[in-house]
Tab-separated table of C-alpha atoms in Angstrom:
chain	number	residue	atom	x	y	z
A	1	MET	CA	8.324	-13.425	15.523
A	2	ASP	CA	4.636	-14.292	15.948
A	3	LEU	CA	3.414	-12.995	12.490
A	4	TRP	CA	-0.094	-13.635	13.015
A	5	PRO	CA	-0.984	-10.257	14.589
A	6	ILE	CA	1.173	-9.244	11.966
A	7	LEU	CA	-1.540	-10.742	9.313
A	8	PHE	CA	-4.710	-9.462	10.839
A	9	LEU	CA	-3.465	-5.698	10.835
A	10	VAL	CA	-2.594	-6.609	6.843
A	11	LEU	CA	-5.996	-7.955	6.197
A	12	SER	CA	-7.842	-5.316	8.154
A	13	GLY	CA	-7.092	-2.647	5.668
A	14	PHE	CA	-9.102	-4.539	3.025
A	15	PHE	CA	-11.986	-5.929	5.050
A	16	LEU	CA	-12.667	-3.891	7.865
A	17	SER	CA	-16.336	-2.988	7.774
A	18	ALA	CA	-16.701	-1.190	11.039
A	19	CYS	CA	-19.172	1.476	11.068
A	20	GLY	CA	-18.709	4.952	12.238
A	21	ASN	CA	-20.756	7.294	13.253
A	22	ASN	CA	-22.691	9.870	10.428
A	23	GLU	CA	-22.824	12.798	12.132
A	24	SER	CA	-18.589	12.469	12.700
A	25	GLU	CA	-18.379	11.671	9.341
A	26	LYS	CA	-19.816	15.758	8.755
A	27	ASP	CA	-17.591	17.335	11.046
A	28	ASN	CA	-14.615	14.929	9.612
A	29	VAL	CA	-15.069	16.633	6.036
A	30	VAL	CA	-15.285	19.980	7.286
A	31	ALA	CA	-11.892	19.645	9.378
A	32	ASP	CA	-10.620	17.865	6.012
A	33	VAL	CA	-11.770	21.386	3.710
A	34	SER	CA	-10.286	23.608	6.311
A	35	ILE	CA	-6.914	22.114	5.667
A	36	SER	CA	-7.412	21.915	1.928
A	37	GLU	CA	-9.166	24.534	0.979
A	38	SER	CA	-6.088	26.404	-0.145
A	39	ILE	CA	-4.829	23.344	-2.598
A	40	ALA	CA	-5.215	23.652	-5.685
A	41	ILE	CA	-7.569	20.502	-7.334
A	42	SER	CA	-5.338	18.215	-9.811
A	43	SER	CA	-6.777	16.515	-12.704
A	44	TYR	CA	-8.071	13.295	-11.633
A	45	THR	CA	-10.941	10.627	-13.158
A	46	ILE	CA	-13.247	8.614	-11.762
A	47	VAL	CA	-13.634	5.057	-12.839
A	48	LYS	CA	-15.586	3.870	-10.962
A	49	ASP	CA	-17.836	4.886	-7.842
A	50	THR	CA	-20.150	2.227	-5.633
A	51	ASN	CA	-21.793	1.912	-2.333
A	52	LEU	CA	-23.071	-0.288	-0.063
A	53	ALA	CA	-26.200	2.053	1.257
A	54	THR	CA	-24.981	4.151	3.632
A	55	ILE	CA	-22.264	1.842	4.770
A	56	LYS	CA	-19.548	2.379	2.350
A	57	ARG	CA	-18.684	4.202	-0.084
A	58	SER	CA	-15.608	2.979	-2.819
A	59	VAL	CA	-14.417	4.892	-5.511
A	60	ASP	CA	-11.554	4.349	-8.159
A	61	VAL	CA	-9.432	7.255	-9.318
A	62	ILE	CA	-6.825	7.571	-12.016
A	63	LEU	CA	-4.212	10.123	-11.537
A	64	ASP	CA	-2.207	11.903	-14.124
A	65	ALA	CA	0.620	12.169	-12.511
A	66	GLU	CA	2.226	10.893	-9.290
A	67	LEU	CA	0.655	13.997	-6.165
A	68	SER	CA	1.822	14.710	-2.654
A	69	VAL	CA	-0.282	13.415	0.048
A	70	GLU	CA	-2.198	17.101	0.523
A	71	ALA	CA	-3.105	17.086	-3.262
A	72	LEU	CA	-4.550	14.060	-2.754
A	73	THR	CA	-5.871	14.558	0.777
A	74	ALA	CA	-7.842	17.984	-1.911
A	75	ILE	CA	-9.085	15.440	-4.126
A	76	ALA	CA	-10.141	13.423	-1.499
A	77	VAL	CA	-12.639	15.390	0.094
A	78	GLU	CA	-13.959	16.685	-2.805
A	79	ILE	CA	-14.835	13.331	-3.907
A	80	LYS	CA	-16.378	12.575	-0.623
A	81	LYS	CA	-18.430	16.252	-1.024
A	82	SER	CA	-19.559	15.286	-4.488
A	83	ASP	CA	-22.150	12.797	-2.625
A	84	SER	CA	-24.669	14.549	-0.873
A	85	LYS	CA	-25.208	11.141	1.130
A	86	LYS	CA	-23.224	10.102	4.251
A	87	TYR	CA	-21.329	7.358	4.440
A	88	ASP	CA	-19.751	5.293	7.767
A	89	ARG	CA	-16.914	4.369	5.835
A	90	THR	CA	-15.362	5.851	2.146
A	91	PHE	CA	-12.591	4.302	0.406
A	92	ILE	CA	-10.495	5.964	-2.866
A	93	ILE	CA	-7.772	3.617	-4.553
A	94	PHE	CA	-5.887	5.915	-6.558
A	95	ASN	CA	-3.949	4.641	-9.717
A	96	LEU	CA	-1.900	6.334	-12.344
A	97	SER	CA	-2.707	6.596	-16.009
A	98	THR	CA	0.455	4.879	-16.839
A	99	ASP	CA	-0.124	2.292	-14.709
A	100	ALA	CA	-1.433	-1.393	-16.219
A	101	PRO	CA	-4.531	-2.861	-16.311
A	102	ASN	CA	-5.640	-4.144	-13.167
A	103	ALA	CA	-2.140	-2.890	-11.126
A	104	ALA	CA	-2.180	-2.631	-7.498
A	105	ALA	CA	-3.449	0.513	-6.046
A	106	TRP	CA	-0.427	3.587	-6.385
A	107	ALA	CA	-1.558	5.238	-3.331
A	108	THR	CA	-5.392	4.529	-0.905
A	109	GLY	CA	-7.538	7.261	0.674
A	110	HIS	CA	-10.061	5.809	3.350
A	111	SER	CA	-12.415	7.110	6.285
A	112	ASN	CA	-13.469	5.436	9.013
A	113	PRO	CA	-14.645	8.363	10.079
A	114	ASN	CA	-11.400	10.060	9.496
A	115	LEU	CA	-9.809	10.472	6.539
A	116	LYS	CA	-6.051	8.829	5.896
A	117	ILE	CA	-4.304	9.138	2.882
A	118	GLU	CA	-1.127	6.285	2.407
A	119	ILE	CA	1.457	6.484	-0.600
A	120	LEU	CA	2.201	2.827	-1.193
A	121	ARG	CA	4.902	3.407	-3.337
A	122	TYR	CA	4.023	0.617	-4.894
A	123	ASN	CA	5.727	1.695	-8.682
A	124	THR	CA	8.877	2.560	-6.613
A	125	LEU	CA	8.934	-0.979	-5.327
A	126	GLY	CA	8.480	-2.557	-8.742
A	127	ASN	CA	11.187	-1.254	-10.443
A	128	THR	CA	13.584	-2.049	-7.634
A	129	ALA	CA	16.705	-3.109	-9.132
A	130	ALA	CA	18.227	-6.118	-7.579
A	131	VAL	CA	21.152	-5.543	-5.076
A	132	THR	CA	24.757	-6.066	-6.092
A	133	GLY	CA	27.521	-7.300	-3.976
A	134	THR	CA	29.525	-10.167	-2.236
A	135	GLY	CA	26.763	-11.992	-0.474
A	136	LYS	CA	25.650	-15.080	-2.574
A	137	TRP	CA	21.898	-15.201	-0.751
A	138	TYR	CA	20.566	-11.651	-1.977
A	139	GLU	CA	21.864	-12.207	-5.385
A	140	ASN	CA	18.718	-14.682	-6.103
A	141	SER	CA	15.513	-12.268	-6.719
A	142	GLY	CA	13.713	-11.641	-9.953
A	143	LEU	CA	10.504	-11.663	-8.343
A	144	HIS	CA	9.973	-7.562	-8.142
A	145	LYS	CA	7.317	-7.677	-10.574
A	146	ALA	CA	5.857	-11.251	-10.051
A	147	SER	CA	2.111	-11.920	-9.479
A	148	ILE	CA	0.544	-13.383	-6.585
A	149	SER	CA	0.639	-16.582	-8.517
A	150	ASP	CA	4.040	-16.271	-9.555
A	151	TRP	CA	5.389	-15.696	-6.237
A	152	LYS	CA	3.665	-18.786	-4.416
A	153	ARG	CA	5.033	-21.055	-7.310
A	154	ALA	CA	9.110	-19.182	-6.465
A	155	ALA	CA	11.590	-20.984	-4.748
A	156	ARG	CA	12.298	-19.530	-1.172
A	157	GLU	CA	15.838	-18.144	-2.271
A	158	ASN	CA	14.225	-15.824	-5.059
A	159	LYS	CA	11.910	-14.735	-2.027
A	160	ILE	CA	14.571	-13.908	0.327
A	161	GLY	CA	16.906	-12.183	-2.639
A	162	THR	CA	13.361	-9.948	-3.787
A	163	ALA	CA	12.780	-9.533	-0.263
A	164	ALA	CA	15.624	-7.953	0.707
A	165	ASP	CA	15.846	-5.221	-2.023
A	166	TRP	CA	12.470	-4.728	-1.363
A	167	THR	CA	13.329	-3.676	2.194
A	168	LEU	CA	16.758	-1.399	1.097
A	169	SER	CA	14.389	0.080	-1.328
A	170	GLY	CA	11.446	0.860	0.907
A	171	ALA	CA	12.906	0.655	5.085
A	172	PRO	CA	15.634	3.635	5.167
A	173	THR	CA	16.480	3.157	8.810
A	174	ILE	CA	17.158	-0.687	8.121
A	175	LYS	CA	18.940	0.379	4.850
A	176	LYS	CA	21.407	2.887	7.033
A	177	GLN	CA	21.408	-0.390	9.447
A	178	VAL	CA	22.959	-2.119	7.187
A	179	MET	CA	24.879	-0.106	4.958
A	180	ASP	CA	26.509	1.188	8.604
A	181	SER	CA	27.310	-2.477	9.690
A	182	GLY	CA	29.537	-3.044	6.509
A	183	ASP	CA	27.391	-6.764	6.425
A	184	PHE	CA	24.793	-7.478	4.366
A	185	ASP	CA	23.937	-10.559	6.138
A	186	ASN	CA	22.715	-8.268	8.533
A	187	LEU	CA	19.910	-7.712	6.632
A	188	LYS	CA	18.706	-11.611	5.842
A	189	PRO	CA	16.323	-11.623	9.333
A	190	PHE	CA	14.280	-8.907	7.578
A	191	ALA	CA	14.205	-10.375	4.162
A	192	ASN	CA	13.095	-13.733	6.043
A	193	ALA	CA	10.258	-11.950	8.055
A	194	LEU	CA	8.985	-9.876	4.968
A	195	VAL	CA	8.782	-12.742	2.949
A	196	ASN	CA	7.016	-14.824	6.097
A	197	CYS	CA	4.719	-11.862	6.471
A	198	ILE	CA	3.783	-11.826	2.491
A	199	ASP	CA	3.424	-15.856	2.421
A	200	ILE	CA	0.822	-15.765	5.282
A	201	ALA	CA	-1.169	-12.559	4.029
A	202	VAL	CA	-1.576	-14.271	0.287
A	203	GLU	CA	-2.974	-17.716	1.205
A	204	GLY	CA	-5.518	-18.987	-0.466
A	205	THR	CA	-6.191	-18.153	-4.450
A	206	ALA	CA	-8.662	-14.492	-4.194
A	207	VAL	CA	-5.377	-12.110	-4.666
A	208	ASP	CA	-3.486	-14.400	-7.194
A	209	HIS	CA	-4.007	-11.952	-9.907
A	210	GLN	CA	-2.550	-9.297	-7.138
A	211	GLU	CA	1.426	-7.717	-7.737
A	212	ALA	CA	3.719	-9.315	-4.809
A	213	ALA	CA	4.641	-5.683	-4.255
A	214	MET	CA	2.171	-4.530	-2.911
A	215	PHE	CA	1.667	-6.708	-0.144
A	216	ALA	CA	5.441	-5.771	0.378
A	217	VAL	CA	5.071	-2.525	1.007
A	218	LEU	CA	1.413	-3.701	3.086
A	219	CYS	CA	3.533	-6.043	5.178
A	220	MET	CA	6.563	-3.259	5.994
A	221	SER	CA	3.657	-1.035	6.389
A	222	THR	CA	2.323	-3.201	9.492
A	223	MET	CA	6.033	-3.927	10.688
A	224	GLY	CA	6.805	-0.216	11.062
A	225	TRP	CA	9.882	-0.136	8.509
A	226	LEU	CA	8.092	2.349	6.310
A	227	LYS	CA	9.460	5.491	8.242
């Protein structure tokens, strides 16, 4: 598998800065309101709100509890309407009040110009338990809550074991395929692919403080596993 296209897609989610059309952004807000107007706005706190002229607005939000995509959409629409300026792009990071400081995003919302909400399910993967069975290769894990710095120093076998756990936890179609086959060795190619994707995505030192689980989610999403 050629992982460079995957890397491009993963990183583009962080660094894409193409400008949209302001009028399209305005029309999109109206459409979002019509969808979410019947949904009660849940409690949230804005802890950071910055912008780069009218090109980009970035907002960090703390939630009291996990919410549905519909509830997050309602919050995102309210946040977009709270500023009279029209931005080409709006990026919202949602974290839970129970998250540790500097934890990876629990969910994100971004418009360029269409609003898209994505629950990354970071907490679920971060608390994944190791699978047990007769296969030796996937019993070496232990990196479920590792930072990228720790991930880089870890042995390949521990990465593969952890990636196997993440795949079973976050990729239901693959899990069913493996379970139906009755052979956990069928999971290993997927675990290897996930490790390769993460390793490529975290090259350099800029993301060493982030959680490896976040990049696992991004890679699985890019490869179409989270369905």
